[in-house]
CSV table of C-alpha atoms in Angstrom, one decimal:
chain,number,residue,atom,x,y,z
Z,1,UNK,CA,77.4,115.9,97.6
Z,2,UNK,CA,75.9,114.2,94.9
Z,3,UNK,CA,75.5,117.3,92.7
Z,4,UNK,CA,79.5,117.7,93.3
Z,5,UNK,CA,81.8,118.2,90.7
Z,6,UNK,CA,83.6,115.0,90.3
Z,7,UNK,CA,86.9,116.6,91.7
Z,8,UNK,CA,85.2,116.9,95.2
Z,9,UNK,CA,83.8,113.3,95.0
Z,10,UNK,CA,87.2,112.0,94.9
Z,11,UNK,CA,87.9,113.0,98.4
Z,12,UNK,CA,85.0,111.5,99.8
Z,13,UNK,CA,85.8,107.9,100.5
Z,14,UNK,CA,82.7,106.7,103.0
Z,15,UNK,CA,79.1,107.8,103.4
Z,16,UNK,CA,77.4,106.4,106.4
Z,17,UNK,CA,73.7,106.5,106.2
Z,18,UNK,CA,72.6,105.2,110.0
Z,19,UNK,CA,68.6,104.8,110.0
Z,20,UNK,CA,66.7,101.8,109.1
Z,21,UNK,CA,66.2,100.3,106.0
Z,22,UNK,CA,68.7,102.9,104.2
Z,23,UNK,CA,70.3,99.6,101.8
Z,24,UNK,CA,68.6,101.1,98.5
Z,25,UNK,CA,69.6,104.6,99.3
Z,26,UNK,CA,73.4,102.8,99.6
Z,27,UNK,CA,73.1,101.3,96.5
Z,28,UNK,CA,71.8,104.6,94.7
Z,29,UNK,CA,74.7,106.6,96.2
Z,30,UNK,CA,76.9,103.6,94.8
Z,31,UNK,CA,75.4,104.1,91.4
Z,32,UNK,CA,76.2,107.8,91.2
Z,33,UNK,CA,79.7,107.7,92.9
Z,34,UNK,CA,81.4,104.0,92.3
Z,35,UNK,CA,84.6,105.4,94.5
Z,36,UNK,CA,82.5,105.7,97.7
Z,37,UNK,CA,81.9,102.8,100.1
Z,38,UNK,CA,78.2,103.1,102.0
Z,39,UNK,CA,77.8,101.7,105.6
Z,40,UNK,CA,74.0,101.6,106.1
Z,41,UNK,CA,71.3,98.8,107.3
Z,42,UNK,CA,69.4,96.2,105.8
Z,43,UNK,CA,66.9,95.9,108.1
Z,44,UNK,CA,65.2,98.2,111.0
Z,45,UNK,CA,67.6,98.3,113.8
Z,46,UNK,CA,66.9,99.2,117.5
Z,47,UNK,CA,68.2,102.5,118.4
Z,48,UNK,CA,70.9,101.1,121.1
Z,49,UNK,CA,71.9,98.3,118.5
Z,50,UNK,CA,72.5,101.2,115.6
Z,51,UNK,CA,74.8,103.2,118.9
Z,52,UNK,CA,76.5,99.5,120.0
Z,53,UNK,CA,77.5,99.3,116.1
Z,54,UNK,CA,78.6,102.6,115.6
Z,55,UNK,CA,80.5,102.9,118.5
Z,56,UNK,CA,82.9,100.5,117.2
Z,57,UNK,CA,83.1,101.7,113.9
Z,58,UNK,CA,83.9,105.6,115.1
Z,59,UNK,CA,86.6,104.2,117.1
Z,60,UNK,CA,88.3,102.3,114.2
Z,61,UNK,CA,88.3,105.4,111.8
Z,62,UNK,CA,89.6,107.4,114.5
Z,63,UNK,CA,92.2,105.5,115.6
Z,64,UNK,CA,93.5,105.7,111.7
Z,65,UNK,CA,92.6,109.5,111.7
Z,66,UNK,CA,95.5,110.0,114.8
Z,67,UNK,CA,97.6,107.7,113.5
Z,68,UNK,CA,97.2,109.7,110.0
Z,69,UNK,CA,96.7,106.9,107.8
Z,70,UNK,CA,94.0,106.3,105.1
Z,71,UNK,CA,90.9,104.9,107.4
Z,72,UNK,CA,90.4,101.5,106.1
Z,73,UNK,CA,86.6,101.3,106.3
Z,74,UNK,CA,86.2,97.5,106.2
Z,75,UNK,CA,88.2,97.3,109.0
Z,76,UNK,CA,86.0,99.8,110.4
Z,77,UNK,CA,83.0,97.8,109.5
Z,78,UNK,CA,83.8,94.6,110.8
Z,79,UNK,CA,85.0,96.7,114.6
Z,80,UNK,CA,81.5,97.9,114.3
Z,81,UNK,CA,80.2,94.4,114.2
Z,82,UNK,CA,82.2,93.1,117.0
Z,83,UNK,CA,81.3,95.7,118.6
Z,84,UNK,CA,77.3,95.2,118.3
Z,85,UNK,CA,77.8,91.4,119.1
Z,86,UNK,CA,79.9,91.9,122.7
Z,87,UNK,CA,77.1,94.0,123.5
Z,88,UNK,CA,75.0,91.1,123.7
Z,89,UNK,CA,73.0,92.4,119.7
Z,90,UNK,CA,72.4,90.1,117.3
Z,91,UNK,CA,73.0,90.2,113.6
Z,92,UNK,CA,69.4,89.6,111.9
Z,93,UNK,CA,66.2,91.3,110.5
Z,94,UNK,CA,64.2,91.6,113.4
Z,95,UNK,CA,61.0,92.8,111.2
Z,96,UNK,CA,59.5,89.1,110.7
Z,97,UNK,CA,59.6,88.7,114.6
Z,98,UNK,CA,57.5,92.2,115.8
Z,99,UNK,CA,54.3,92.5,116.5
Z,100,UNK,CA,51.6,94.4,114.1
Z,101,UNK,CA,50.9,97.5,115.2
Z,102,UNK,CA,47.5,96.6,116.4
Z,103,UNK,CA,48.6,94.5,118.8
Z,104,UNK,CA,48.1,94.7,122.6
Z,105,UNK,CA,52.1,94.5,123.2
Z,106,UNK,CA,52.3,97.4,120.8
Z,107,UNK,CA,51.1,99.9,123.9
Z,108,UNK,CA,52.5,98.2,126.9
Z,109,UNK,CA,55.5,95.8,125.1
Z,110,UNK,CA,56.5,93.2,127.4
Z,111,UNK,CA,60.2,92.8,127.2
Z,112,UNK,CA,62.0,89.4,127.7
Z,113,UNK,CA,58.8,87.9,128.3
Z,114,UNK,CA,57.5,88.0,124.4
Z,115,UNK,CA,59.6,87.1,121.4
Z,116,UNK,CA,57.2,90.0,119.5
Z,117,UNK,CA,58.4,92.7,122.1
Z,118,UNK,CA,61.8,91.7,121.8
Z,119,UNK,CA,63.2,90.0,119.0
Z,120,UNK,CA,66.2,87.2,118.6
Z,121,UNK,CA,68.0,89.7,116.2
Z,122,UNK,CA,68.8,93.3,116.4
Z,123,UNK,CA,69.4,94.1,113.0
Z,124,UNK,CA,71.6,94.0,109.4
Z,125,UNK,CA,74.4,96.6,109.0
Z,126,UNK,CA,76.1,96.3,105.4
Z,127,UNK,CA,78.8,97.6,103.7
Z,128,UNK,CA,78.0,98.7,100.3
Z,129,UNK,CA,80.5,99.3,97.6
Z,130,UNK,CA,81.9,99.2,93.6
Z,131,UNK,CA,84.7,97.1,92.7
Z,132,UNK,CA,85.4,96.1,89.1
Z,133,UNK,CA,81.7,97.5,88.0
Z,134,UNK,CA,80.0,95.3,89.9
Z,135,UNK,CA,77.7,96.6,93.1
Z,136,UNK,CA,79.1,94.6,96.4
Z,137,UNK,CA,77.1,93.9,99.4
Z,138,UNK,CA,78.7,92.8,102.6
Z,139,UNK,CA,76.2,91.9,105.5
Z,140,UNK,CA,77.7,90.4,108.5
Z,141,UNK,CA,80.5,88.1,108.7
Z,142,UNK,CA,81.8,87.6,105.3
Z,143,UNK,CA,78.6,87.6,103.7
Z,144,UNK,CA,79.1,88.9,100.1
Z,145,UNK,CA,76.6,89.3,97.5
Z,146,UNK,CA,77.5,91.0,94.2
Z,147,UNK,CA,75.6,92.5,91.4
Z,148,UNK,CA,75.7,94.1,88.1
Z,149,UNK,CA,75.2,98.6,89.1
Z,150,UNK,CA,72.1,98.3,86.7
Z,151,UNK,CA,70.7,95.3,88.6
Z,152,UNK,CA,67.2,95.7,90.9
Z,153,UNK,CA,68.5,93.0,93.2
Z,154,UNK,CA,68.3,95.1,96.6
């Protein structure tokens, strides 16, 4: 999509990149096509964490797709994060809390028992996109961060 002609980039209106780690990936996309908005994570996410968040994302554009109106994806974004956080997720980088990989846990984890096996946080969606030239970064609740397209700050 990338290689598209600019025409067919107009039609495009959100790329969602759901794997770990997939912020600088956003903010390339972002670069290249300034009309998209990128949902993507910050951090490493658990698999069922990723599925709470989506879930109430997908049911936020679809309910705009039957109704036939223009899918508002920060409305989307922010179902998605209710969504993770009834589910009983956490918004945070859980990367500082998890064991190294040599450790015994790392074989035979021992859930609820060890903060290494399961950590306080679940993971950081964001919301990537370009308003007035300048590269905006939504993670969580109202957390904004904006930067210059040309900046290395992510």
């Amino acid at each position: 999509m990338l290689g598209a002609k600019p025409k067919a980039r107009k039609k495009l209106r959100c790329v969602v990149l759901n794997g770990c780690e997939t912020i600088s990936l956003a903010r390339s996309i972002i670069g290249r096509c300034p009309n998209l908005q990128v949902v993507c994570w910050q951090s490493i996410t658990d698999d069922s964490a990723a599925r709470a968040f989506m879930i109430g994302f997908y049911r936020t554009v679809g309910a705009d797709l039957t109704q036939d109106t223009v899918v508002n994806v920060e409305a989307a974004y922010r179902a998605g994060l209710a969504s993770f956080e009834a589910q009983g997720f956490v918004l945070g980088d859980p990367s500082p809390y998890l064991h190294p990989p040599e450790h015994e846990h790392t074989a035979a984890p021992r859930y609820g028992e060890c903060q290494g096996c399961s950590p306080p946080v679940h993971g950081q969606p964001a919301l990537v996109s370009c308003k007035d030239g300048r590269l905006h970064v939504q993670t969580g609740h109202g957390l904004l961060a904006t930067y210059g397209l040309g900046e290395e700050a992510l």
